[in-house]
Coordinates of C-alpha atoms in Angstrom, one line a residue:
Chain A
M1 CA 108.1 11.8 140.5
I2 CA 108.6 10.9 136.9
N3 CA 110.1 13.4 134.6
T4 CA 107.9 14.2 131.6
E5 CA 110.8 13.8 129.1
V6 CA 111.4 10.2 130.3
K7 CA 107.7 9.4 130.0
H8 CA 107.7 10.6 126.4
Q9 CA 110.7 8.4 125.6
T10 CA 109.0 5.3 127.0
R11 CA 106.1 5.8 124.6
E12 CA 106.4 3.2 122.0
S13 CA 106.8 4.5 118.5
A14 CA 104.8 1.5 117.2
T15 CA 101.6 3.1 118.6
L16 CA 102.1 6.2 116.5
T17 CA 100.2 4.7 113.6
K18 CA 97.7 2.5 115.4
N19 CA 94.0 3.2 115.0
A20 CA 92.6 5.3 117.9
I21 CA 89.6 7.3 119.1
L22 CA 90.5 11.0 119.5
V23 CA 88.4 13.1 121.7
I24 CA 89.2 16.8 121.1
G25 CA 88.2 19.7 123.3
G26 CA 87.3 22.0 120.5
A27 CA 89.1 24.8 118.8
E28 CA 92.0 22.6 117.7
D29 CA 94.8 24.2 115.7
K30 CA 93.8 24.2 112.0
V31 CA 96.5 26.6 110.7
H32 CA 99.9 26.1 112.2
G33 CA 101.3 22.8 113.5
K34 CA 97.9 21.2 113.4
E35 CA 99.3 18.6 115.8
I36 CA 96.0 17.0 116.7
L37 CA 94.6 16.9 113.2
Q38 CA 97.9 15.6 111.9
T39 CA 97.8 12.9 114.6
F40 CA 94.4 11.8 113.5
F41 CA 95.6 11.8 109.9
N42 CA 98.6 9.6 110.9
R43 CA 96.3 7.3 112.8
S44 CA 94.2 7.0 109.7
K45 CA 97.0 5.6 107.5
S46 CA 98.5 8.9 106.4
S47 CA 98.9 9.0 102.6
D48 CA 96.7 5.9 102.4
A49 CA 94.0 7.6 104.4
I50 CA 90.4 7.4 103.3
I51 CA 88.7 9.9 105.5
G52 CA 85.0 10.6 106.1
I53 CA 84.0 13.9 107.6
V54 CA 80.7 14.0 109.4
P55 CA 79.6 17.6 109.6
C56 CA 76.1 16.9 111.0
A57 CA 76.5 18.7 114.3
S58 CA 76.9 21.9 112.4
R59 CA 74.2 24.2 111.0
E60 CA 76.7 25.0 108.2
P61 CA 77.7 21.5 107.2
S62 CA 78.9 22.4 103.8
L63 CA 81.2 25.1 105.1
I64 CA 82.7 23.1 107.9
G65 CA 82.9 19.9 105.8
E66 CA 84.8 21.8 103.2
R67 CA 87.2 23.3 105.7
Y68 CA 88.2 19.9 107.1
H69 CA 88.2 18.5 103.5
R70 CA 90.9 21.0 102.6
I71 CA 93.0 20.3 105.6
F72 CA 93.1 16.6 105.1
S73 CA 93.5 17.0 101.4
D74 CA 96.6 19.3 102.1
M75 CA 98.0 16.6 104.3
G76 CA 97.8 14.2 101.4
A77 CA 94.8 11.9 102.1
K78 CA 94.1 9.4 99.4
E79 CA 90.3 9.9 99.5
I80 CA 88.0 12.2 101.4
K81 CA 84.2 12.3 101.5
V82 CA 82.0 14.7 103.5
L83 CA 79.1 12.6 104.8
D84 CA 76.6 15.4 104.7
V85 CA 73.5 13.7 106.0
R86 CA 70.7 16.3 106.3
D87 CA 67.9 14.0 107.5
R88 CA 67.8 10.6 109.1
S89 CA 66.9 8.8 105.9
G90 CA 70.1 10.2 104.4
A91 CA 71.9 7.9 106.7
N92 CA 70.7 5.0 104.6
D93 CA 72.6 6.3 101.5
S94 CA 74.4 3.3 100.2
A95 CA 77.3 5.4 98.9
Y96 CA 77.9 6.5 102.4
L97 CA 77.5 3.0 103.8
D98 CA 80.0 1.6 101.3
F99 CA 82.4 4.4 102.0
V100 CA 82.3 3.8 105.7
E101 CA 83.2 0.1 105.1
N102 CA 86.5 1.1 103.5
C103 CA 87.5 4.3 105.3
T104 CA 90.4 4.5 107.6
G105 CA 89.2 7.5 109.7
I106 CA 86.0 9.3 110.5
F107 CA 86.0 12.9 111.8
L108 CA 83.0 14.3 113.7
T109 CA 83.0 18.1 113.5
G110 CA 81.7 20.6 116.1
G111 CA 78.3 22.2 116.3
D112 CA 75.4 21.1 118.5
Q113 CA 75.6 17.6 120.0
L114 CA 71.8 17.2 120.1
R115 CA 71.7 17.9 116.4
L116 CA 74.3 15.3 115.7
C117 CA 72.6 12.7 117.8
G118 CA 69.2 13.6 116.4
L119 CA 70.4 13.1 112.8
L120 CA 72.5 10.0 113.3
A121 CA 72.0 8.2 116.6
D122 CA 70.9 4.6 115.9
T123 CA 71.1 4.9 112.2
I124 CA 72.7 2.1 110.2
L125 CA 75.5 4.5 109.2
M126 CA 76.4 5.6 112.7
N127 CA 76.0 2.2 114.2
R128 CA 78.5 0.9 111.7
I129 CA 80.9 3.8 112.3
I130 CA 80.8 3.1 116.1
E131 CA 81.3 -0.6 115.6
R132 CA 84.4 -0.2 113.4
A133 CA 85.8 2.5 115.7
Q134 CA 85.3 0.4 118.8
K135 CA 87.1 -2.5 117.1
R136 CA 89.8 0.0 116.1
E137 CA 89.3 -1.2 112.5
M138 CA 89.6 2.5 111.7
S139 CA 90.3 5.7 113.7
L140 CA 87.6 8.1 114.8
A141 CA 87.9 11.7 116.0
G142 CA 85.3 14.1 117.4
T143 CA 85.9 17.8 118.3
S144 CA 83.7 19.9 120.6
A145 CA 80.1 18.6 119.9
G146 CA 81.8 15.7 118.2
A147 CA 83.6 15.0 121.5
A148 CA 80.5 15.5 123.7
V149 CA 78.7 12.5 122.0
M150 CA 81.4 10.0 122.9
G151 CA 79.8 8.7 126.1
H152 CA 76.6 6.9 126.6
H153 CA 75.4 9.8 128.7
M154 CA 76.1 13.2 127.3
I155 CA 76.2 16.8 128.4
S156 CA 73.9 18.5 126.0
G157 CA 74.0 21.9 127.4
G158 CA 74.1 23.9 130.6
S159 CA 75.4 27.0 132.3
S160 CA 78.5 28.1 134.2
A161 CA 79.7 30.6 136.8
E162 CA 77.6 28.9 139.5
S163 CA 78.2 26.4 142.2
P164 CA 77.7 22.8 141.1
N165 CA 74.0 22.0 141.0
R166 CA 71.7 19.7 139.2
A167 CA 70.0 22.5 137.2
L168 CA 73.3 23.6 135.9
V169 CA 73.6 20.8 133.3
D170 CA 71.3 19.3 130.7
M171 CA 71.8 15.7 130.0
A172 CA 70.9 13.5 127.0
I173 CA 71.9 10.2 125.6
G174 CA 75.1 10.3 123.5
L175 CA 76.4 7.9 120.8
G176 CA 78.1 5.6 123.4
I177 CA 81.3 5.3 121.4
I178 CA 83.2 5.1 124.7
P179 CA 80.2 4.4 127.0
E180 CA 82.0 4.7 130.4
V181 CA 83.1 8.4 130.0
L182 CA 81.2 11.6 130.5
V183 CA 82.9 14.3 128.3
D184 CA 83.0 18.0 128.6
Q185 CA 85.0 20.2 126.3
H186 CA 86.3 23.8 126.1
F187 CA 87.0 22.9 129.7
Y188 CA 88.9 25.6 131.6
N189 CA 88.3 27.9 128.6
R190 CA 84.6 28.0 129.4
N191 CA 84.6 27.4 133.2
R192 CA 83.0 24.0 133.0
L193 CA 84.1 22.1 136.1
A194 CA 80.9 22.9 137.9
R195 CA 78.8 21.5 135.0
L196 CA 80.9 18.4 134.7
L197 CA 80.7 17.8 138.5
S198 CA 76.9 18.3 138.2
A199 CA 76.8 15.7 135.5
V200 CA 79.0 13.3 137.3
S201 CA 76.9 13.7 140.5
G202 CA 74.1 12.0 138.6
H203 CA 76.3 9.3 137.2
P204 CA 79.1 8.7 139.7
E205 CA 80.0 5.4 137.9
L206 CA 81.1 7.3 134.8
L207 CA 84.5 8.9 134.5
G208 CA 84.3 12.6 134.0
I209 CA 86.7 13.9 131.4
G210 CA 87.1 17.7 130.9
I211 CA 89.1 18.5 127.8
D212 CA 90.6 21.9 127.1
E213 CA 90.6 23.6 123.7
D214 CA 93.3 22.4 121.2
T215 CA 93.8 19.4 123.4
C216 CA 93.0 15.7 122.7
A217 CA 92.3 12.7 124.9
M218 CA 93.4 9.8 122.6
F219 CA 92.0 6.4 123.5
E220 CA 94.2 3.5 122.4
S221 CA 93.0 0.0 121.8
D222 CA 94.9 -1.2 124.9
G223 CA 92.7 0.8 127.3
I224 CA 95.2 3.6 127.7
M225 CA 94.2 7.2 127.1
E226 CA 97.0 9.6 126.2
V227 CA 97.0 13.4 126.1
I228 CA 98.2 15.4 123.2
G229 CA 97.9 19.1 122.3
K230 CA 98.3 22.4 124.0
G231 CA 96.2 22.1 127.2
T232 CA 95.2 19.6 129.9
V233 CA 92.7 16.8 130.3
T234 CA 91.0 16.8 133.7
I235 CA 89.7 13.6 135.1
V236 CA 87.0 13.5 137.8
N237 CA 86.6 10.1 139.3
A238 CA 83.6 9.8 141.7
R239 CA 83.5 6.0 141.8
N240 CA 84.7 6.0 145.5
M241 CA 82.7 9.0 146.5
T242 CA 81.8 8.7 150.2
Y243 CA 78.9 11.1 150.2
S244 CA 76.7 13.1 147.9
N245 CA 73.3 14.9 148.3
A246 CA 72.7 14.6 144.5
K247 CA 69.7 12.3 144.9
E248 CA 67.9 14.6 147.2
A249 CA 69.1 18.0 145.9
K250 CA 66.4 20.0 144.1
G251 CA 66.8 22.6 141.4
N252 CA 69.8 24.7 141.9
E253 CA 70.6 23.6 145.4
P254 CA 74.4 23.3 145.7
L255 CA 75.8 19.8 145.5
S256 CA 77.9 18.0 148.0
M257 CA 80.4 15.5 146.7
H258 CA 83.0 14.1 149.1
N259 CA 86.2 12.2 148.3
L260 CA 86.5 12.5 144.5
K261 CA 89.8 11.8 142.7
L262 CA 91.1 14.5 140.5
H263 CA 93.8 14.2 137.9
I264 CA 95.2 17.0 135.8
L265 CA 96.9 15.4 132.8
G266 CA 99.3 17.4 130.5
Y267 CA 101.0 16.6 127.3
G268 CA 102.1 12.9 127.0
D269 CA 100.4 11.9 130.3
R270 CA 98.5 8.6 130.1
Y271 CA 95.6 7.2 132.0
D272 CA 94.8 3.5 132.4
L273 CA 91.0 3.1 132.1
E274 CA 91.0 -0.4 133.6
Q275 CA 93.0 0.5 136.7
N276 CA 91.5 4.0 136.9
Q277 CA 94.8 5.5 137.5
P278 CA 97.4 7.6 135.6
Y279 CA 99.7 5.2 133.9
G280 CA 103.5 5.0 133.8
Chain B
M1 CA 75.5 8.0 152.4
I2 CA 74.5 10.5 155.1
N3 CA 71.4 12.5 154.6
T4 CA 72.0 16.3 154.8
E5 CA 69.2 16.9 157.2
V6 CA 70.6 14.4 159.6
K7 CA 74.0 16.2 159.5
H8 CA 72.3 19.5 160.3
Q9 CA 70.6 18.0 163.3
T10 CA 73.8 16.7 164.7
R11 CA 75.3 20.1 164.6
E12 CA 75.5 21.3 168.2
S13 CA 73.7 24.4 168.9
A14 CA 76.3 25.3 171.5
T15 CA 78.7 26.2 168.7
L16 CA 76.4 28.8 167.3
T17 CA 77.8 31.6 169.4
K18 CA 81.4 30.5 169.6
N19 CA 84.2 32.7 168.2
A20 CA 85.2 31.6 164.7
I21 CA 87.2 32.6 161.7
L22 CA 84.8 33.2 158.7
V23 CA 86.4 33.1 155.2
I24 CA 83.9 34.5 152.8
G25 CA 84.0 34.0 149.0
G26 CA 82.9 37.6 148.2
A27 CA 79.6 39.1 147.2
E28 CA 77.9 38.0 150.4
D29 CA 74.3 38.9 150.8
K30 CA 74.1 42.4 152.4
V31 CA 70.4 43.0 151.8
H32 CA 68.1 40.1 152.4
G33 CA 68.7 37.3 154.9
K34 CA 72.4 38.4 155.3
E35 CA 73.0 34.9 156.6
I36 CA 76.8 35.1 156.6
L37 CA 77.0 38.5 158.0
Q38 CA 74.4 37.6 160.6
T39 CA 76.4 34.6 161.6
F40 CA 79.5 36.7 162.0
F41 CA 77.5 39.1 164.1
N42 CA 76.2 36.2 166.3
R43 CA 79.7 34.8 166.6
S44 CA 80.8 38.3 167.8
K45 CA 78.5 38.3 170.8
S46 CA 75.4 39.7 169.1
S47 CA 73.9 42.6 171.0
D48 CA 77.2 42.8 173.0
A49 CA 79.2 42.9 169.8
I50 CA 82.1 45.4 169.6
I51 CA 83.0 45.2 165.9
G52 CA 86.1 46.6 164.1
I53 CA 85.8 47.0 160.3
V54 CA 89.1 47.0 158.4
P55 CA 88.4 48.5 155.0
C56 CA 92.1 48.8 154.0
A57 CA 91.9 46.4 151.0
S58 CA 89.6 48.9 149.3
R59 CA 90.4 52.1 147.4
E60 CA 87.2 53.5 148.8
P61 CA 87.7 52.7 152.5
S62 CA 85.2 55.3 153.8
L63 CA 82.4 54.1 151.6
I64 CA 82.9 50.4 152.2
G65 CA 83.5 51.0 155.9
E66 CA 80.3 52.9 156.2
R67 CA 78.4 50.2 154.4
Y68 CA 79.4 47.5 156.8
H69 CA 79.0 49.9 159.7
R70 CA 75.4 50.4 158.8
I71 CA 74.7 46.7 158.5
F72 CA 76.2 45.7 161.9
S73 CA 74.5 48.8 163.4
D74 CA 71.2 47.7 162.1
M75 CA 71.8 44.2 163.6
G76 CA 72.2 45.9 166.9
A77 CA 75.9 45.9 167.6
K78 CA 76.9 47.6 170.8
E79 CA 79.9 49.4 169.3
I80 CA 81.4 49.6 165.9
K81 CA 84.6 51.3 164.7
V82 CA 86.0 51.5 161.2
L83 CA 89.8 51.0 161.5
D84 CA 90.5 53.2 158.5
V85 CA 94.3 52.9 158.4
R86 CA 95.7 54.8 155.4
D87 CA 99.4 54.3 155.9
R88 CA 101.5 51.8 157.9
S89 CA 102.1 54.4 160.7
G90 CA 98.4 54.6 161.1
A91 CA 98.5 51.0 162.4
N92 CA 100.2 52.3 165.5
D93 CA 97.2 54.5 166.4
S94 CA 96.7 53.7 170.1
A95 CA 92.9 54.3 169.8
Y96 CA 92.8 51.4 167.3
L97 CA 95.1 49.3 169.4
D98 CA 92.9 49.8 172.5
F99 CA 89.8 49.1 170.5
V100 CA 91.2 45.8 169.2
E101 CA 92.0 44.6 172.7
N102 CA 88.3 44.8 173.6
C103 CA 86.5 44.0 170.4
T104 CA 84.5 40.8 169.8
G105 CA 84.8 40.7 166.0
I106 CA 87.0 42.1 163.2
F107 CA 85.7 42.2 159.6
L108 CA 88.2 42.5 156.7
T109 CA 86.4 43.9 153.6
G110 CA 87.1 43.2 150.0
G111 CA 89.3 45.2 147.6
D112 CA 92.9 44.3 146.7
Q113 CA 94.7 41.8 148.8
L114 CA 98.1 43.3 148.1
R115 CA 96.9 46.6 149.3
L116 CA 95.6 45.1 152.5
C117 CA 98.9 43.3 153.2
G118 CA 101.0 46.3 152.1
L119 CA 99.2 48.5 154.7
L120 CA 98.9 46.0 157.6
A121 CA 101.1 43.0 157.3
D122 CA 103.4 42.8 160.3
T123 CA 102.1 45.9 162.0
I124 CA 101.4 45.8 165.7
L125 CA 97.7 46.2 164.9
M126 CA 97.4 43.3 162.5
N127 CA 99.7 41.0 164.6
R128 CA 97.4 41.6 167.6
I129 CA 94.3 41.0 165.5
I130 CA 95.7 37.7 164.2
E131 CA 96.8 36.6 167.7
R132 CA 93.4 37.2 169.2
A133 CA 91.6 35.5 166.3
Q134 CA 93.9 32.5 166.3
K135 CA 93.2 32.1 170.0
R136 CA 89.5 32.6 169.3
E137 CA 89.4 35.4 171.8
M138 CA 87.2 37.1 169.2
S139 CA 85.8 36.3 165.8
L140 CA 87.3 37.4 162.5
A141 CA 85.8 37.5 159.1
G142 CA 87.3 38.3 155.7
T143 CA 85.5 38.6 152.4
S144 CA 87.0 38.4 148.9
A145 CA 90.4 40.2 149.3
G146 CA 89.8 39.8 153.0
A147 CA 89.5 36.0 152.5
A148 CA 92.5 35.8 150.1
V149 CA 94.9 37.0 152.9
M150 CA 94.0 34.1 155.3
G151 CA 96.8 31.8 154.3
H152 CA 100.6 32.2 154.7
H153 CA 100.8 31.9 151.0
M154 CA 98.3 34.0 149.1
I155 CA 96.9 34.3 145.5
S156 CA 97.4 37.9 144.7
G157 CA 96.2 37.8 141.2
G158 CA 96.1 35.8 138.0
S159 CA 94.1 34.9 135.0
S160 CA 91.5 32.3 134.0
A161 CA 90.1 30.5 131.0
E162 CA 93.4 28.6 130.5
S163 CA 94.7 25.2 131.4
P164 CA 96.4 25.2 134.8
N165 CA 99.9 26.6 134.4
R166 CA 102.4 28.4 136.6
A167 CA 102.1 31.7 134.8
L168 CA 98.3 31.7 135.5
V169 CA 98.7 32.8 139.1
D170 CA 100.6 35.5 141.0
M171 CA 101.6 34.5 144.5
A172 CA 102.5 36.7 147.5
I173 CA 102.7 36.3 151.2
G174 CA 99.4 36.6 153.1
L175 CA 98.6 37.4 156.7
G176 CA 98.9 33.8 157.8
I177 CA 95.8 33.8 159.9
I178 CA 95.1 30.1 158.9
P179 CA 98.6 29.4 157.6
E180 CA 98.0 25.9 156.1
V181 CA 95.3 27.0 153.6
L182 CA 95.5 28.5 150.2
V183 CA 92.3 30.4 149.5
D184 CA 90.7 31.5 146.3
Q185 CA 87.3 33.2 146.2
H186 CA 84.5 34.0 143.7
F187 CA 85.4 30.4 142.8
Y188 CA 83.0 29.0 140.2
N189 CA 81.7 32.5 139.6
R190 CA 85.0 33.5 138.1
N191 CA 86.4 30.2 136.8
R192 CA 89.2 29.9 139.3
L193 CA 89.9 26.2 139.6
A194 CA 92.8 26.4 137.1
R195 CA 94.4 29.3 139.1
L196 CA 93.9 27.5 142.4
L197 CA 95.4 24.3 141.0
S198 CA 98.3 26.3 139.6
A199 CA 98.9 27.8 143.1
V200 CA 98.6 24.4 144.8
S201 CA 101.0 22.9 142.4
G202 CA 103.7 25.1 143.9
H203 CA 102.6 24.4 147.4
P204 CA 101.2 20.9 147.5
E205 CA 101.5 20.8 151.3
L206 CA 98.8 23.5 151.6
L207 CA 95.1 22.8 151.4
G208 CA 93.5 24.6 148.4
I209 CA 90.1 26.1 149.3
G210 CA 87.9 27.6 146.6
I211 CA 85.0 29.5 148.1
D212 CA 82.0 30.6 146.0
E213 CA 80.3 33.9 146.2
D214 CA 77.8 34.4 149.1
T215 CA 79.4 31.3 150.7
C216 CA 81.6 31.0 153.8
A217 CA 84.1 28.5 155.1
M218 CA 83.8 28.9 158.9
F219 CA 86.8 27.7 160.9
E220 CA 85.9 26.6 164.4
S221 CA 88.3 26.4 167.3
D222 CA 88.2 22.6 167.3
G223 CA 89.8 22.3 163.8
I224 CA 86.5 21.8 162.0
M225 CA 85.5 23.9 159.0
E226 CA 81.8 24.3 158.3
V227 CA 80.2 25.6 155.1
I228 CA 77.3 28.2 155.3
G229 CA 75.8 30.3 152.6
K230 CA 74.4 29.9 149.2
G231 CA 77.2 28.0 147.3
T232 CA 79.9 25.5 147.8
V233 CA 83.4 25.3 149.2
T234 CA 85.8 23.2 147.0
I235 CA 88.7 21.5 148.6
V236 CA 91.8 20.5 146.6
N237 CA 94.1 18.3 148.6
A238 CA 97.4 17.6 146.8
R239 CA 99.2 16.2 149.8
N240 CA 99.3 12.7 148.4
M241 CA 99.9 13.8 144.8
T242 CA 101.9 11.0 143.0
Y243 CA 103.2 13.1 140.2
S244 CA 103.6 16.7 139.1
N245 CA 105.7 18.5 136.5
A246 CA 105.3 21.8 138.5
K247 CA 109.0 22.0 139.3
E248 CA 110.1 21.7 135.7
A249 CA 107.2 23.4 134.0
K250 CA 108.1 26.8 132.5
G251 CA 105.8 29.8 131.8
N252 CA 102.4 28.7 130.6
E253 CA 103.3 25.0 130.0
P254 CA 100.3 23.0 131.2
L255 CA 100.6 21.4 134.5
S256 CA 100.3 17.7 135.3
M257 CA 99.0 16.8 138.8
H258 CA 98.1 13.2 139.5
N259 CA 96.0 11.8 142.3
L260 CA 94.6 14.8 144.0
K261 CA 91.6 14.6 146.4
L262 CA 88.6 16.8 145.6
H263 CA 85.7 17.6 147.8
I264 CA 82.7 19.7 147.0
L265 CA 81.2 20.9 150.2
G266 CA 77.6 22.3 150.4
Y267 CA 75.6 23.9 153.1
G268 CA 76.3 22.4 156.5
D269 CA 79.1 20.2 155.3
R270 CA 82.1 20.0 157.6
Y271 CA 85.7 19.3 157.0
D272 CA 88.2 18.1 159.6
L273 CA 91.5 19.9 159.1
E274 CA 93.4 17.4 161.3
Q275 CA 92.2 14.3 159.6
N276 CA 92.0 16.0 156.2
Q277 CA 88.6 14.6 155.5
P278 CA 85.0 15.6 155.4
Y279 CA 83.7 15.2 158.9
G280 CA 80.5 13.5 160.1

């Protein structure tokens, strides 16, 4: 077994300023150490940061936009703009499009993932954000609803406190920023394993990723995901599942899923998305 | 992939009356189909059943004892006795000891698992119950607290809604009826994966078994566990875990646990405890 401390030492300090995609489980610290937000800020060029805040998941976009604006401003960002798109035509605003070309980081706030996708999916603005983030020409972070949209398939809602079953989860199409993952957030905090399993049962080829509050799964350009923050990232890998009744199960009939892999990843733990294994 | 219906057909009807140990996740149906309680009754010789009810986990042993008495009486049991032991010396009562020699099924009610163990662990009465159940000379069922005590190590309490961490779970010594398992109950209903993982991290050699409400893991004499009832049984197998920080982690520091096996077992699914694999 590898000691955690050793793992941290082997982490190359060169990666500490590289562009990355940060998938945050919601309720990240905004007051004290702000580790996750500070990491996003560092990955967005620190004092040279040009940060765009996308508050479109929220029903109070001004308030939430202002809140993150203040945080990144206090950190010393060079320029910050709240991309407060209120209808799909707003995503054609050339001022926003120009801004996105030059920005070093985009932050997707929490709210309702369906609202975010409804406003921005397949707009020129969002397509360009995704393209630049996927090429790691800039950093991108999403928290809570902003995390949910990362995969091609997205958990749009659901319930908890029940055995895994197909009726427990509502699925929709996400933004496909990291297409191969299926993200759930507020994970242990809101008892969401059953809903993540229910989602994975319908898409066993996708990697289920449950992220706790104030915790971040950070996707580096080299295919490594690293955990930072206070909690854990739970990986459910059903790619070698030997049996499931998901195709036949009706309504809230409990699901069978045999031979899944489960990883609980804590601070500094890394996961190799190519090898589908914890790394290092 | 095997179709559920086929699996059910291959289940031998001969096993339907064999003595078994039934580990119930709490809140089993006591009103309508009563499937789990009826199964226990059938496994306890049906109309020839001589059933002992152990209400000692409960702070209201008379009430709860009476409730199960009525249920098994309505089913047509031949004889029923509530073994209402109130202090450890009560476990030497020869009337109880004689009864246990002849009974065909013992039912452990819910309540507080520490209370149950405090009153009965290592008494002549409980040792004899365990011996007869392990030899499958009779059936034994435990629900909720009565399920928690099944392993040698027992979850005696804990919390939820947090990342897995050592401080999340309180451990104690159980009754060791099925020594190699670590049972948690009300599983998805009460968000208990994190606490089961926290417990397993300290005992990776044990098989973690999370049982939902109105759901039963039924342990047959041939080393096969079968699921009945409304929900699922979740198996966490950490025996081939490749990394954990559990030994070094302090207090509520999040746990890392890499390469666990996870199985979600629904109605009729079976698990081979020798092979450590779903069966059939």
